[in-house]
CSV table of N, CA and C in Angstrom, one decimal:
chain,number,residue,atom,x,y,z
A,1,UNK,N,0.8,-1.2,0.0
A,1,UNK,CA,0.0,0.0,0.0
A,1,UNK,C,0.9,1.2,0.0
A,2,UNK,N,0.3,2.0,-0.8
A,2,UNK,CA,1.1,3.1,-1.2
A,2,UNK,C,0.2,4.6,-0.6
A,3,UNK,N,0.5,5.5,-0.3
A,3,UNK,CA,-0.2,6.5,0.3
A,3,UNK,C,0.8,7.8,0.0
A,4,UNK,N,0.1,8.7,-0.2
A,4,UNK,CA,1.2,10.0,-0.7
A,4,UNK,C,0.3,11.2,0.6
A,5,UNK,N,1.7,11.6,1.8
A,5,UNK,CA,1.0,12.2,2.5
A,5,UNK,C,1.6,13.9,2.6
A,6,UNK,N,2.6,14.0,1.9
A,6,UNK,CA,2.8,15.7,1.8
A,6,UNK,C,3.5,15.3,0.2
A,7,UNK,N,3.6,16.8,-0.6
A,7,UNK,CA,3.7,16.9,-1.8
A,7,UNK,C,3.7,18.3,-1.9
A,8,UNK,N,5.3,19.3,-2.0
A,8,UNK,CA,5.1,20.7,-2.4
A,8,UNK,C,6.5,20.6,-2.8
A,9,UNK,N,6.8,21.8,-4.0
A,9,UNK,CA,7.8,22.4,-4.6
A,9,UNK,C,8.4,23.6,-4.3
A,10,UNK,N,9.6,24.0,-4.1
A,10,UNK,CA,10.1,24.8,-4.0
A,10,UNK,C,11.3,25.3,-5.2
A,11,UNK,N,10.8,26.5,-4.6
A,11,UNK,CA,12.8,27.6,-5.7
A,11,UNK,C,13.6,27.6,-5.0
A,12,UNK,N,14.8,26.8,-5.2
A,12,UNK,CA,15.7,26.8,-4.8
A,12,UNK,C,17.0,27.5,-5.8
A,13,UNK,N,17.8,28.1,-5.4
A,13,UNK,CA,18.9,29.0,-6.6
A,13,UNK,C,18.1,29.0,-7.9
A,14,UNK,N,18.4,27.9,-9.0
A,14,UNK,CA,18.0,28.4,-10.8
A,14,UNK,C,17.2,27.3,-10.9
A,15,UNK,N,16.4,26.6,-9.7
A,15,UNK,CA,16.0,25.2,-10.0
A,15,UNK,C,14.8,25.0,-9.1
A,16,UNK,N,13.4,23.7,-9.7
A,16,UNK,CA,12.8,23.7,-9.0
A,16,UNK,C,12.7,22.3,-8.0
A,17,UNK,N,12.7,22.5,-6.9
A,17,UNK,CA,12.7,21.3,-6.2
A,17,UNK,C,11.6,20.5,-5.4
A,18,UNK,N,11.8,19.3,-5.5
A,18,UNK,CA,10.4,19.1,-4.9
A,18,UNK,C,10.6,17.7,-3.7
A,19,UNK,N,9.7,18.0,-2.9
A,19,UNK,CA,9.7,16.8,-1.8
A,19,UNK,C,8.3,16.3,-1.7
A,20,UNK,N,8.7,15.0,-1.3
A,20,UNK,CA,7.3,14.0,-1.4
A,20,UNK,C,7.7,12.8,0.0
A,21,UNK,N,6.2,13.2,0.3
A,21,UNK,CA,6.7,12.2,1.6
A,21,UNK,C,4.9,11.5,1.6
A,22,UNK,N,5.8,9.5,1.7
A,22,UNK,CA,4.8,8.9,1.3
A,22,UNK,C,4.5,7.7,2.8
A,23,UNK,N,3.4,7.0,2.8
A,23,UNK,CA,3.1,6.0,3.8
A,23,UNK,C,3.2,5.2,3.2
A,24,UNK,N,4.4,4.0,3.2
A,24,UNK,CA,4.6,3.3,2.1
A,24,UNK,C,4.2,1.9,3.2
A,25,UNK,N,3.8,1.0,2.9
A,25,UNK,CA,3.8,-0.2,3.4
A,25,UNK,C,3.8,-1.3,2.6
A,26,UNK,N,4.8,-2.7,2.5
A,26,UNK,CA,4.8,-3.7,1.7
A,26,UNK,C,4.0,-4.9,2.6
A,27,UNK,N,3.4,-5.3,0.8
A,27,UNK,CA,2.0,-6.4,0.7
A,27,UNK,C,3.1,-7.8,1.7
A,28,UNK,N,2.7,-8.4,2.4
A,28,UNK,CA,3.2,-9.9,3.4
A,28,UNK,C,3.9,-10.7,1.5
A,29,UNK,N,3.7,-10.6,0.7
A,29,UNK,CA,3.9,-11.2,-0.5
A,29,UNK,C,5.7,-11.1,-0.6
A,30,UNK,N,5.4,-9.1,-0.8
A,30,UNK,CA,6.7,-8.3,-1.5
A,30,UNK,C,7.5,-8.7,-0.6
A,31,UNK,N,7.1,-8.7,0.6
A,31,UNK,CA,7.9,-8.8,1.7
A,31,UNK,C,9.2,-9.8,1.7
A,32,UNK,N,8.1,-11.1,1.3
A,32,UNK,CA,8.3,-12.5,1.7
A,32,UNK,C,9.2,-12.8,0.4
A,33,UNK,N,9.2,-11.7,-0.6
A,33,UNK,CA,9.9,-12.0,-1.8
A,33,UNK,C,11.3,-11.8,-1.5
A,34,UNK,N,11.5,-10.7,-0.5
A,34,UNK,CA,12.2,-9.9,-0.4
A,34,UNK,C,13.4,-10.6,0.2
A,35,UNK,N,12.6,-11.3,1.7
A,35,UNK,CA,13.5,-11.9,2.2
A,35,UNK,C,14.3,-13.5,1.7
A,36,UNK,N,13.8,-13.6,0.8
A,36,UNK,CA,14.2,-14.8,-0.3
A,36,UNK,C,15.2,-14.5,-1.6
A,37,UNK,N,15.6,-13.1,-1.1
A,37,UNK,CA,16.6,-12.9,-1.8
A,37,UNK,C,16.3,-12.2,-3.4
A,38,UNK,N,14.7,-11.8,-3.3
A,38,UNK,CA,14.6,-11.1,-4.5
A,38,UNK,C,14.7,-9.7,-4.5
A,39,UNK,N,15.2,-8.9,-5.4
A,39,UNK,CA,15.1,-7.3,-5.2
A,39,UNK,C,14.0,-7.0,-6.1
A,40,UNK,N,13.6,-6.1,-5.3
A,40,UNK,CA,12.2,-5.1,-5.4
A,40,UNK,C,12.9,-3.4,-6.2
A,41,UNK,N,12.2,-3.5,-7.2
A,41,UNK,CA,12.3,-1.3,-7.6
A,41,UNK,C,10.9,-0.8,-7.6
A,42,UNK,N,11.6,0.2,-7.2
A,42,UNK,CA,10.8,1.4,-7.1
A,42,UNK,C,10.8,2.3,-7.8
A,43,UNK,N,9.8,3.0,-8.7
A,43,UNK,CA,9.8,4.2,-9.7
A,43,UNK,C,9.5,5.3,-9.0
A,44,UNK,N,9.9,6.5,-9.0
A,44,UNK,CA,9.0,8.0,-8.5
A,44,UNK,C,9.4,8.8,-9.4
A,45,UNK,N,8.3,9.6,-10.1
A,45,UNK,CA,8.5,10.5,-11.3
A,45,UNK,C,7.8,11.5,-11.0
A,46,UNK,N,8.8,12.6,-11.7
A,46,UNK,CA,7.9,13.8,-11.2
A,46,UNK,C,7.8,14.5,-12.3
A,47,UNK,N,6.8,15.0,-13.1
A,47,UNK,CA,6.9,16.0,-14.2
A,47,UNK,C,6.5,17.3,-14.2
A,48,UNK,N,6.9,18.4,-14.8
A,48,UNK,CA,6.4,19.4,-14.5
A,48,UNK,C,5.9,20.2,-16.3
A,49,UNK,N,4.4,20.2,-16.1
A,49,UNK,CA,3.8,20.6,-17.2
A,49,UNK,C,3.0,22.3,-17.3
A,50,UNK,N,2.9,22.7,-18.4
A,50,UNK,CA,2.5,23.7,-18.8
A,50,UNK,C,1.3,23.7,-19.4
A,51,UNK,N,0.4,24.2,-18.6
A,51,UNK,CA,-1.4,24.2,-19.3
A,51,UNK,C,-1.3,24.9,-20.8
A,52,UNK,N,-1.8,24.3,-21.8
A,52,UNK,CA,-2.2,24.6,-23.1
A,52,UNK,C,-3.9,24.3,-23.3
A,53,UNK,N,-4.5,25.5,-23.9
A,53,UNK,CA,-5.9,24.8,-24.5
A,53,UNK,C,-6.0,24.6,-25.6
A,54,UNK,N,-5.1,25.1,-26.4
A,54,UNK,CA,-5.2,24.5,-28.1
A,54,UNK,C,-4.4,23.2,-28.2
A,55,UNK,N,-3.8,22.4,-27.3
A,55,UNK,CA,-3.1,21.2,-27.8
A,55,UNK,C,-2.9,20.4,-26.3
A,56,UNK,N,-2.4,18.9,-26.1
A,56,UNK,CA,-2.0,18.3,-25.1
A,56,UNK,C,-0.8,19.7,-24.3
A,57,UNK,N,-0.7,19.3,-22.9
A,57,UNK,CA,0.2,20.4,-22.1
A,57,UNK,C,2.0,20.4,-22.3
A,58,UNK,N,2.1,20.9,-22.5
A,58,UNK,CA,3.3,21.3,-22.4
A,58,UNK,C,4.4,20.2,-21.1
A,59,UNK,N,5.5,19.6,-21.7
A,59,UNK,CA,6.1,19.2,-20.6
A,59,UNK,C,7.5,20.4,-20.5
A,60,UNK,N,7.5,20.8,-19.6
A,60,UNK,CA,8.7,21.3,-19.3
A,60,UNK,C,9.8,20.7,-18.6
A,61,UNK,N,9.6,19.7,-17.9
A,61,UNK,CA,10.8,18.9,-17.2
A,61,UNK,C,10.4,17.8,-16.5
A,62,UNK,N,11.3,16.8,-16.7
A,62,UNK,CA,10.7,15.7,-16.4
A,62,UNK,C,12.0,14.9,-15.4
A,63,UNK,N,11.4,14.5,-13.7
A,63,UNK,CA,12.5,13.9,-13.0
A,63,UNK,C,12.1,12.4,-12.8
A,64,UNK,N,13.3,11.4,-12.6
A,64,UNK,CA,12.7,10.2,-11.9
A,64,UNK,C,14.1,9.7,-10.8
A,65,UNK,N,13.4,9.0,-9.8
A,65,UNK,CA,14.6,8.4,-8.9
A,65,UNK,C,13.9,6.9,-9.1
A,66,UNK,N,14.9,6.3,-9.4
A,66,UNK,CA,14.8,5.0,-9.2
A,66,UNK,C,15.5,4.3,-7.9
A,67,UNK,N,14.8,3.3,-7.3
A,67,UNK,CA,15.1,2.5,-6.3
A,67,UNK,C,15.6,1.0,-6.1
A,68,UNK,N,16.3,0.2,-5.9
A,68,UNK,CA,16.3,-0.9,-5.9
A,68,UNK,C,16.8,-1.2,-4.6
A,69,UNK,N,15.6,-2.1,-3.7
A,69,UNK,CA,15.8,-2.8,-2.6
A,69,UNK,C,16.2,-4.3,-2.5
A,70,UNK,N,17.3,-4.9,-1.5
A,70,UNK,CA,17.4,-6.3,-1.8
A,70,UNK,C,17.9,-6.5,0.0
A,71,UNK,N,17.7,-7.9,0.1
A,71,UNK,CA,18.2,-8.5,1.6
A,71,UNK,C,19.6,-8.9,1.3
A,72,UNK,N,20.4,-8.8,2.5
A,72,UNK,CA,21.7,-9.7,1.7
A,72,UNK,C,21.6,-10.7,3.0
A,73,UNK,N,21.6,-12.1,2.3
A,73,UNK,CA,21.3,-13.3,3.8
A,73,UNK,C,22.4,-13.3,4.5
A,74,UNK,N,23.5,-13.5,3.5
A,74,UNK,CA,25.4,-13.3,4.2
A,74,UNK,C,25.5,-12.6,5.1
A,75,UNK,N,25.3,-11.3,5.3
A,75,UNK,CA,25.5,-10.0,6.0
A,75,UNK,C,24.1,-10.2,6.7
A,76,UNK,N,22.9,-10.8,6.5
A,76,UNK,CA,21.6,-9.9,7.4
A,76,UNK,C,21.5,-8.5,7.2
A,77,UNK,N,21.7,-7.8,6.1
A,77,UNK,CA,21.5,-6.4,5.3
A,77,UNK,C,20.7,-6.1,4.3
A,78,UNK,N,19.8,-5.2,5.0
A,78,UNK,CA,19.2,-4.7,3.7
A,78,UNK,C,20.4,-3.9,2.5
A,79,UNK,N,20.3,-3.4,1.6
A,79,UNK,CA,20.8,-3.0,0.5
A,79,UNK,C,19.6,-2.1,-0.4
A,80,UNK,N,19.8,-0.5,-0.5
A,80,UNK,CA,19.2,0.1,-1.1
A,80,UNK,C,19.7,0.8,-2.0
A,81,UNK,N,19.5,0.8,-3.4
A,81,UNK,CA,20.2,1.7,-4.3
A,81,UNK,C,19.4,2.6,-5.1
A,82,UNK,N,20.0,3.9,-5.2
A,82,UNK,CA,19.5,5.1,-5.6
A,82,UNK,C,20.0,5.5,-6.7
A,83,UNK,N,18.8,5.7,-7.7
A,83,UNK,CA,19.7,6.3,-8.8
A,83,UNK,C,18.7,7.1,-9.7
A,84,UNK,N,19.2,7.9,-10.7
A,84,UNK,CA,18.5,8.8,-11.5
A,84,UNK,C,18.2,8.0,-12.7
A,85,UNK,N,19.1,6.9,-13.2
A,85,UNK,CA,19.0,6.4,-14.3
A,85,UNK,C,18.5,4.6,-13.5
A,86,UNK,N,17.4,3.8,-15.0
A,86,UNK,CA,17.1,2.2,-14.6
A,86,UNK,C,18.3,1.6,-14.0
A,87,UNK,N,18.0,1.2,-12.7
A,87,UNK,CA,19.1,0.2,-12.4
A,87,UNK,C,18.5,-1.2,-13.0
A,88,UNK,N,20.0,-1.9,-13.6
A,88,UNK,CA,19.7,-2.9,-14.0
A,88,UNK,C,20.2,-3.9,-12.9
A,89,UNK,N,19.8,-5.2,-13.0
A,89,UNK,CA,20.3,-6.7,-12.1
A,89,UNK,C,21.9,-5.9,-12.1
A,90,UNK,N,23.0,-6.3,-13.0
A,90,UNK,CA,24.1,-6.0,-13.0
A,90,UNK,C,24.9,-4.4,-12.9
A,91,UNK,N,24.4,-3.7,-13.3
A,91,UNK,CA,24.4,-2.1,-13.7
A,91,UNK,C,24.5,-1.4,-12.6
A,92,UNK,N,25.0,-1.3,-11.6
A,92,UNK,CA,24.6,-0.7,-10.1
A,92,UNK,C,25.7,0.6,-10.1
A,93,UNK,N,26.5,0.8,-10.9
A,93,UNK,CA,27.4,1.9,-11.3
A,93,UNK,C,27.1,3.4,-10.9
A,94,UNK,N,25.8,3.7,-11.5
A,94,UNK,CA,25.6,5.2,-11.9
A,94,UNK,C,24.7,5.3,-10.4
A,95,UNK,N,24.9,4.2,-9.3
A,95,UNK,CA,23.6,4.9,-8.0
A,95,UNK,C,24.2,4.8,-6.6
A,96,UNK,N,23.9,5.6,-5.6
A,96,UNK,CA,24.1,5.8,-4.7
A,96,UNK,C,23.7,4.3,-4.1
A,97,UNK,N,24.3,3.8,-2.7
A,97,UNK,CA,24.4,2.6,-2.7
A,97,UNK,C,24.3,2.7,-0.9
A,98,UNK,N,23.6,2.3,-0.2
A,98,UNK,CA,23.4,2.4,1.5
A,98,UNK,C,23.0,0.7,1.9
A,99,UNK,N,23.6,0.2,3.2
A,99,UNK,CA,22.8,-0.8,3.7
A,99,UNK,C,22.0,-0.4,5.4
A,100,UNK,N,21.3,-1.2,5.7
A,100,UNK,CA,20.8,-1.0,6.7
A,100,UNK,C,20.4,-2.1,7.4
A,101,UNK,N,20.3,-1.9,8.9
A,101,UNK,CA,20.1,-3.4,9.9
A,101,UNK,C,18.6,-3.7,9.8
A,102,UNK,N,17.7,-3.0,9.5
A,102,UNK,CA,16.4,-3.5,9.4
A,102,UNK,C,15.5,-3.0,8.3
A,103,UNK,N,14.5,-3.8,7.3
A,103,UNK,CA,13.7,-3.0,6.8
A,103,UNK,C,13.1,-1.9,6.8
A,104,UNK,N,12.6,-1.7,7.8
A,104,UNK,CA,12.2,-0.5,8.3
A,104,UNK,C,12.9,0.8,8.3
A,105,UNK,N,14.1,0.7,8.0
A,105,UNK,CA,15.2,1.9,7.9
A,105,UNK,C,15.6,2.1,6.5
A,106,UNK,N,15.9,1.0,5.9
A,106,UNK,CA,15.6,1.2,4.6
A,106,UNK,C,14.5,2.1,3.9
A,107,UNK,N,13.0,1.5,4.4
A,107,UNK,CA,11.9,2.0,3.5
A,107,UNK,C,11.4,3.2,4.1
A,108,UNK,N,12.3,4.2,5.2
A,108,UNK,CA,12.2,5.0,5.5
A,108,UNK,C,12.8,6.2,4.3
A,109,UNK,N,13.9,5.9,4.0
A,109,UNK,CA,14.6,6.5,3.1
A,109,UNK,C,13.7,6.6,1.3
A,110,UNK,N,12.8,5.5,1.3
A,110,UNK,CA,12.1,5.3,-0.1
A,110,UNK,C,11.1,6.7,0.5
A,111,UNK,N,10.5,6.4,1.8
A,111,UNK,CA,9.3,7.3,1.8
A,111,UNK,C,9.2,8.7,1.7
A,112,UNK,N,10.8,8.9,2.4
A,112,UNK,CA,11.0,10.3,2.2
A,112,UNK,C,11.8,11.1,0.9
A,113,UNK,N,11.4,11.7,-0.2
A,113,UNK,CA,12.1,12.0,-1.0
A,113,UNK,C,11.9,13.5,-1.1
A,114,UNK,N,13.4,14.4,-0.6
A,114,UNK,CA,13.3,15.1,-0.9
A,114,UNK,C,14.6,16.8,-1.3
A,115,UNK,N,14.5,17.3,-1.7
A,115,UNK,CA,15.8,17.9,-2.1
A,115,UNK,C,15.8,17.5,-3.8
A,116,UNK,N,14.6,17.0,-4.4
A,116,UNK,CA,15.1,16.2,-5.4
A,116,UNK,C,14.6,17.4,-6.5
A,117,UNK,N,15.8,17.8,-8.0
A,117,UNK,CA,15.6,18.6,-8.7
A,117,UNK,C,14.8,18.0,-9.8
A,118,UNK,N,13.0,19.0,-10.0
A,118,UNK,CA,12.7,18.2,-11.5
A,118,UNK,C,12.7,19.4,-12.9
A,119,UNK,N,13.4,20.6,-12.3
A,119,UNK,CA,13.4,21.4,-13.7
A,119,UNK,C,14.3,22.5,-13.5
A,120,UNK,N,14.8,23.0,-14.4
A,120,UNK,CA,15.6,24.3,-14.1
A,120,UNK,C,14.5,25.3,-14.5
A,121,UNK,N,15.0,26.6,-13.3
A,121,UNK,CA,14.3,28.1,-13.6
A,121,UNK,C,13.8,28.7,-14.9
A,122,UNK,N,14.7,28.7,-16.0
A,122,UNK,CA,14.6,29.2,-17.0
A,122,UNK,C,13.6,28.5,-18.1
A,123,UNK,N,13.1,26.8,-17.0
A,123,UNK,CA,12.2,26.9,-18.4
A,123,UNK,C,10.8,27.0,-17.9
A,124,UNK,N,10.7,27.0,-16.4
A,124,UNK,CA,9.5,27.0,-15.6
A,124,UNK,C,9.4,28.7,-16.0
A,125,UNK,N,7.5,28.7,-16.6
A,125,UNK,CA,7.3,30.6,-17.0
A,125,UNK,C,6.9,31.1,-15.7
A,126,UNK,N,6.9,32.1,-15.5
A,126,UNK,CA,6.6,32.5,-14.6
A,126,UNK,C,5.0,33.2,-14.4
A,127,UNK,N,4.6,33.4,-15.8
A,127,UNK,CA,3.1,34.0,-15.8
A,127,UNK,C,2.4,32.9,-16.5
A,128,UNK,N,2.7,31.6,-16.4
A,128,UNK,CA,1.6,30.7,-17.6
A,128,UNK,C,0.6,29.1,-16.3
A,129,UNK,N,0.1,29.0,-16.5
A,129,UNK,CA,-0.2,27.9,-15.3
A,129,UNK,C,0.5,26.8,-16.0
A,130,UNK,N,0.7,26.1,-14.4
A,130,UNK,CA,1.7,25.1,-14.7
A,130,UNK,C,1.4,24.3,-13.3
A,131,UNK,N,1.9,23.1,-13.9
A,131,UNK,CA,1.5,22.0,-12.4
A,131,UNK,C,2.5,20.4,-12.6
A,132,UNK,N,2.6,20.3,-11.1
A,132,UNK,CA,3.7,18.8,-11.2
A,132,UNK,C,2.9,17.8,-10.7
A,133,UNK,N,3.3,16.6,-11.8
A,133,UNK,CA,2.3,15.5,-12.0
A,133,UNK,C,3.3,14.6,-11.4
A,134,UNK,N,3.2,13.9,-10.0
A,134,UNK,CA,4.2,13.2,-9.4
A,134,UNK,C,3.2,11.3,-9.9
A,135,UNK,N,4.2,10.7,-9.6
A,135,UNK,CA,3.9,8.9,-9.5
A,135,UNK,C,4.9,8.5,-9.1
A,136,UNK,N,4.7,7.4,-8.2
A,136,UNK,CA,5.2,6.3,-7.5
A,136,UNK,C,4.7,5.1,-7.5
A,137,UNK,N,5.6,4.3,-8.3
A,137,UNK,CA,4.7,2.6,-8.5
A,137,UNK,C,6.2,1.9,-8.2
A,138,UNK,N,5.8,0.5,-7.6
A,138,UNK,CA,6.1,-0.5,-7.5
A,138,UNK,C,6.0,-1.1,-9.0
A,139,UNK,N,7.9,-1.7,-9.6
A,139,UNK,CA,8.2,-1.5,-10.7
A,139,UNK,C,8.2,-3.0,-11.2
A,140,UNK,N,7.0,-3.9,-12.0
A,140,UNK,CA,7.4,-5.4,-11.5
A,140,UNK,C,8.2,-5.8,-12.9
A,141,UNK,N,8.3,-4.7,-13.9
A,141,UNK,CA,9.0,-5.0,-14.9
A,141,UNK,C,10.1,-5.5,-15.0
A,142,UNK,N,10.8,-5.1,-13.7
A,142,UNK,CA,12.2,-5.5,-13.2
A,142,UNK,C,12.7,-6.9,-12.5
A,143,UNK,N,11.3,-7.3,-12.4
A,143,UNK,CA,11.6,-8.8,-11.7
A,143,UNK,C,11.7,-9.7,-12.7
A,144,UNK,N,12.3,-11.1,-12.0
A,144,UNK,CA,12.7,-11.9,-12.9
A,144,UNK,C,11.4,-12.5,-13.6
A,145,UNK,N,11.0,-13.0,-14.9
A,145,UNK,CA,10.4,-13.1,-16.2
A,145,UNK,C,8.9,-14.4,-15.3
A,146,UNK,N,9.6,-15.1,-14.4
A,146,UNK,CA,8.4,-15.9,-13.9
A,146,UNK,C,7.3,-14.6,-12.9
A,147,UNK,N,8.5,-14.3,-12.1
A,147,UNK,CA,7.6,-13.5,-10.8
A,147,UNK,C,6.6,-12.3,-11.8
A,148,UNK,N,7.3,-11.4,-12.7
A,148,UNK,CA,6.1,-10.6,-13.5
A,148,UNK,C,5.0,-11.4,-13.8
A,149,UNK,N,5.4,-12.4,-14.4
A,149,UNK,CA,3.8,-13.0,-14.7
A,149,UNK,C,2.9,-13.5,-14.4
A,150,UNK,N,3.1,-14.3,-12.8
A,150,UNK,CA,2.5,-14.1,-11.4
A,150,UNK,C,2.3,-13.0,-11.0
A,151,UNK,N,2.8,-11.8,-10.6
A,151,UNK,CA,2.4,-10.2,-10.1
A,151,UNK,C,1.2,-9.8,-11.0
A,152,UNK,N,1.9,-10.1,-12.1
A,152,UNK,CA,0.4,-9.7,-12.7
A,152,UNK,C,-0.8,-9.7,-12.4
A,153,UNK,N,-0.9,-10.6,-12.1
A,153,UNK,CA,-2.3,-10.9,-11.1
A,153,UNK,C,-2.9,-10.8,-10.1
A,154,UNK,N,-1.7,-10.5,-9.3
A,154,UNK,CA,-2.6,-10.4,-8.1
A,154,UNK,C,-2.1,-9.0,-7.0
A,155,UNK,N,-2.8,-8.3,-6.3
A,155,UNK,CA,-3.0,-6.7,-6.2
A,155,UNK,C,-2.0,-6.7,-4.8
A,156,UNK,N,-1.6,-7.6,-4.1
A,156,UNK,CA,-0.3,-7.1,-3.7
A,156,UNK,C,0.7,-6.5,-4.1
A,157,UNK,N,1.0,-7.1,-5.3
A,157,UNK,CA,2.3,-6.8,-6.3
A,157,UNK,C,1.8,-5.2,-6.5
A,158,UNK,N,0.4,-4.9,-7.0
A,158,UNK,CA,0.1,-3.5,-7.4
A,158,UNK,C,0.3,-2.7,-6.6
A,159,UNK,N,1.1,-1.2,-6.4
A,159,UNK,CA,1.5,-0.8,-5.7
A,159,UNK,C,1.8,0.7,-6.6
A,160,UNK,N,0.6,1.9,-6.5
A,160,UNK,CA,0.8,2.9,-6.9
A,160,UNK,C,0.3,4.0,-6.1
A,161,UNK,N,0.9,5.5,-6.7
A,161,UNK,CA,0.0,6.5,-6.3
A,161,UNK,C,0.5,7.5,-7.2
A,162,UNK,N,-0.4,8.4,-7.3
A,162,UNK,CA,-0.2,9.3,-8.2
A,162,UNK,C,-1.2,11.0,-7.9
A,163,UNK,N,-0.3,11.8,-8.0
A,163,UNK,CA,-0.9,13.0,-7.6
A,163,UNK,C,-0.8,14.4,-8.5
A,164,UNK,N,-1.4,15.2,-8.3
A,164,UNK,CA,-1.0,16.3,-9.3
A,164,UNK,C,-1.1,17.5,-8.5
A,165,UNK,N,-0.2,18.7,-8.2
A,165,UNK,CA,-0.6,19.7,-7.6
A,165,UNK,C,0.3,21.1,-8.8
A,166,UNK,N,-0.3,22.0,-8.4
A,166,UNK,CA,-1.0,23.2,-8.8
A,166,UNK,C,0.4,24.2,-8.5
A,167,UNK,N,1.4,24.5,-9.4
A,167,UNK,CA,2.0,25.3,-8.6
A,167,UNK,C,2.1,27.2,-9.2
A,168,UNK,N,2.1,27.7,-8.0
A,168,UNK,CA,1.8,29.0,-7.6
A,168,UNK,C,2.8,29.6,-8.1
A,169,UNK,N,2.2,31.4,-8.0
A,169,UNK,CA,3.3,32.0,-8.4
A,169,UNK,C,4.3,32.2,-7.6
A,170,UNK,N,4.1,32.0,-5.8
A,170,UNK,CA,5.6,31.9,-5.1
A,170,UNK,C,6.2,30.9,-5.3
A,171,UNK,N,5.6,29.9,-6.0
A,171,UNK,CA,6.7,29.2,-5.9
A,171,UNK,C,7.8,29.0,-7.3
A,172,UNK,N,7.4,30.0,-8.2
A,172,UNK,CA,8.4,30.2,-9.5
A,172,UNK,C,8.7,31.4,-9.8
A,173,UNK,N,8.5,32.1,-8.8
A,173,UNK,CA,9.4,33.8,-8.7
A,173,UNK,C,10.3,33.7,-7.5
């Protein structure tokens, strides 16, 4: 279960930033996957668009953090990796990399995101409406080729939220 319980952007220097802070809780399934040595990702995307009435809106910038959680049985460690770009099974290169003694400290770190940049100043207008379209899903594309096509089916594995808010003119002057 996924829950989205604060969601606001700020100007920070030439850039817009945004924090999201979510009630994340894993299905007894993901869990059970977890500690069997499977790793779980995570998507959070944030876009930031420009209202148009003559055509679909405008994107002006588009962020994502990707997540990959895993148990390590050897150590008794969770393992969280952070990154801007898909982590792949092998690919762990381009992400920030943390372990921790309990789940719970791990999924603390998924819930809170924030400091995170999804556009520079110059292309956010300052007089046009505009709004950031956030999502966070539980990513089963990334699991191995049996477990996708079991998840598929059944609404543990499903695991989204998605929000849209409204941003003002303090917050792009």
């Amino acid at each position: 279960m996924a829950e989205l319980t604060e969601l606001h952007a700020e100007r920070r220097d030439a850039a817009l930033y945004l924090t999201a802070q979510l009630k994340l809780e894993l299905a007894p399934a993901v869990e059970d996957a977890l500690v069997k040595g499977l790793a779980v990702h995570f998507v959070a995307e944030a876009e930031v668009m420009r209202d148009r009435w003559y055509w679909y809106d405008l994107k002006v910038g588009t962020a994502y953090r990707y997540y990959r959680l895993a148990f390590q049985p050897l150590t008794r460690r969770w393992r969280l990796n952070v990154s801007n770009e898909p982590i792949s099974g092998t690919g762990l290169a381009g992400s920030i990399s943390q372990s921790f003694e309990n789940l719970s400290d791990a999924l603390a770190v998924i819930r809170r995101q924030s400091g995170w940049k999804i556009a520079e100043m110059a292309d956010v207008s300052t007089d046009a409406r505009q709004y950031v379209a956030y999502r966070f899903r539980l990513d089963i594309s990334q699991l191995p080729r049996p477990f996708q096509i079991a998840a598929g089916n059944q609404a543990e594995w499903s695991m989204s939220v998605a929000k849209q808010m409204r941003l003002t003119a303090d917050m792009v002057r």
